[in-house]
Coordinates of C-alpha atoms in Angstrom, one line a residue:
M1 CA -61.5 -3.7 15.8
T2 CA -63.4 -2.8 12.6
I3 CA -62.1 -1.8 9.2
Q4 CA -63.2 1.0 7.9
F5 CA -63.4 1.8 4.1
H6 CA -62.3 5.0 2.4
Q7 CA -65.2 6.9 1.0
P8 CA -65.1 9.9 -0.6
G9 CA -65.4 13.0 1.9
R10 CA -65.0 10.8 4.8
P11 CA -61.8 10.5 6.8
V12 CA -60.0 7.3 6.9
R13 CA -59.2 6.0 10.9
Q14 CA -56.5 3.4 11.4
E15 CA -55.3 2.0 14.5
P16 CA -51.9 0.7 14.9
M17 CA -51.8 -3.0 14.9
M18 CA -48.7 -3.2 17.3
S19 CA -45.9 -0.9 18.5
S20 CA -42.7 -0.5 16.7
T21 CA -39.5 -0.9 18.6
R22 CA -38.3 2.0 17.0
D23 CA -40.9 4.0 19.2
M24 CA -39.7 2.7 22.5
L25 CA -35.6 3.5 21.6
P26 CA -33.8 6.6 23.0
P27 CA -32.9 8.9 20.5
V28 CA -29.8 8.1 18.5
I29 CA -26.9 10.1 19.4
A30 CA -24.1 11.3 17.1
L31 CA -21.1 9.1 17.0
P32 CA -17.7 10.1 16.8
A33 CA -16.2 10.0 13.4
P34 CA -14.5 7.0 12.2
A35 CA -10.8 7.1 12.8
P36 CA -8.7 7.8 10.0
Q37 CA -7.2 4.8 7.8
P38 CA -3.4 4.4 8.9
E39 CA -0.9 5.3 6.4
P40 CA 1.7 3.3 5.2
R41 CA 5.3 4.3 6.5
F42 CA 6.5 4.6 3.1
N43 CA 5.0 4.7 -0.6
L44 CA 7.4 2.8 -2.1
R45 CA 5.1 2.9 -5.3
H46 CA 5.8 6.3 -5.8
M47 CA 9.2 7.5 -4.8
S48 CA 12.5 8.5 -6.7
P49 CA 15.5 6.1 -6.7
R50 CA 17.4 8.7 -4.5
R51 CA 14.9 8.6 -1.8
F52 CA 14.5 4.7 -2.3
A53 CA 18.3 4.3 -1.3
E54 CA 17.9 6.8 1.6
I55 CA 15.0 4.5 3.3
A56 CA 16.9 1.4 2.4
H57 CA 20.0 2.5 4.3
E58 CA 17.6 3.8 6.9
L59 CA 15.9 0.1 6.9
Y60 CA 19.4 -1.2 7.2
L61 CA 20.4 1.0 10.4
E62 CA 17.0 0.1 12.1
G63 CA 18.2 -3.5 11.6
V64 CA 15.1 -4.3 9.6
L65 CA 17.5 -5.2 6.7
R66 CA 20.6 -7.1 7.1
W67 CA 23.6 -6.2 5.3
E68 CA 23.3 -9.0 2.6
E69 CA 19.6 -8.1 2.0
Y70 CA 21.0 -4.4 1.8
Q71 CA 23.3 -5.2 -0.8
W72 CA 20.8 -6.9 -3.0
I73 CA 18.2 -3.7 -3.3
G74 CA 19.8 -0.7 -1.1
Y75 CA 21.7 1.0 -4.2
P76 CA 19.5 2.0 -7.4
S77 CA 21.7 1.7 -10.4
E78 CA 20.6 5.0 -11.3
L79 CA 22.4 6.3 -8.7
H80 CA 26.1 5.1 -10.2
P81 CA 28.1 8.0 -11.7
D82 CA 28.8 6.1 -14.9
F83 CA 25.0 4.9 -15.5
D84 CA 24.5 7.2 -18.5
L85 CA 27.6 5.5 -20.1
T86 CA 26.8 2.1 -19.3
I87 CA 23.0 1.0 -18.6
G88 CA 22.1 4.3 -20.3
A89 CA 23.7 4.0 -23.3
L90 CA 22.2 0.6 -23.9
T91 CA 18.6 1.5 -22.8
G92 CA 19.2 4.8 -24.6
E93 CA 17.8 6.4 -21.4
K94 CA 19.6 9.3 -19.1
A95 CA 19.7 8.5 -15.3
Q96 CA 16.9 10.6 -13.6
P97 CA 17.6 9.8 -10.0
D98 CA 15.1 12.2 -8.6
R99 CA 12.2 11.5 -10.9
P100 CA 9.6 9.6 -9.0
R101 CA 8.5 5.8 -10.1
D102 CA 7.4 2.4 -8.8
M103 CA 10.5 1.5 -7.1
L104 CA 9.1 -1.7 -5.2
G105 CA 7.9 -2.7 -8.9
E106 CA 11.2 -2.4 -10.1
I107 CA 13.0 -4.8 -7.3
E108 CA 10.0 -7.0 -8.1
D109 CA 10.7 -7.1 -11.6
R110 CA 14.4 -7.4 -11.1
I111 CA 13.6 -10.5 -8.8
E112 CA 11.2 -12.1 -11.3
F113 CA 14.0 -11.7 -14.2
L114 CA 16.3 -13.3 -11.8
K115 CA 14.0 -16.2 -11.3
R116 CA 13.5 -16.5 -15.1
H117 CA 17.1 -16.6 -16.2
G118 CA 18.8 -18.6 -13.6
G119 CA 19.9 -16.0 -11.0
H120 CA 17.5 -17.8 -8.0
Q121 CA 20.3 -20.1 -8.1
T122 CA 22.9 -17.5 -7.0
P123 CA 23.9 -18.5 -3.5
G124 CA 21.8 -16.0 -1.0
F125 CA 19.6 -15.4 -3.5
W126 CA 16.4 -15.8 -0.7
R127 CA 18.1 -12.7 0.7
A128 CA 17.0 -10.9 -2.3
E129 CA 13.2 -12.1 -1.8
R130 CA 13.3 -11.7 1.9
A131 CA 14.1 -8.0 1.4
L132 CA 11.1 -7.8 -1.1
D133 CA 8.8 -8.9 1.5
V134 CA 10.6 -6.5 4.2
L135 CA 9.8 -3.7 1.3
R136 CA 6.4 -4.8 0.8
R137 CA 5.5 -4.6 4.6
Q138 CA 6.8 -0.9 4.5
G139 CA 3.9 -0.1 2.4
E140 CA 1.3 -1.5 4.4
P141 CA -0.7 0.9 6.8
M142 CA 1.1 0.7 10.4
A143 CA -1.0 -0.3 13.3
A144 CA -1.8 2.6 16.0

């Protein structure tokens, strides 16, 4: 094989040194679009207390939550008819049971508060932690 140098006005001839594997492959066939990501069953990070109570009750009826666990998390305080006169009077906020918010975060905060202030020594506190684990799993994508 000879090497030819480029000279003005003269074409350059270059031979391939070896064939590429790309030349030997069949043409690429269009693949189907990837499957969509599975959606979580519930978005507990953006939900109203009223809807959260419905979901907690549904989980209890399905047997996912036990009665004791449902008692810890199943009834958001804003649904109580006297919320504005009790908790609302202390916090200065009116009940808004239909305003979406991070309900899972509120349960997490409540459990952390109990841990910091000795409430974790309450008999059956482990049930609240288990209920929180169940709720967290509801926010994970469902397997097909």
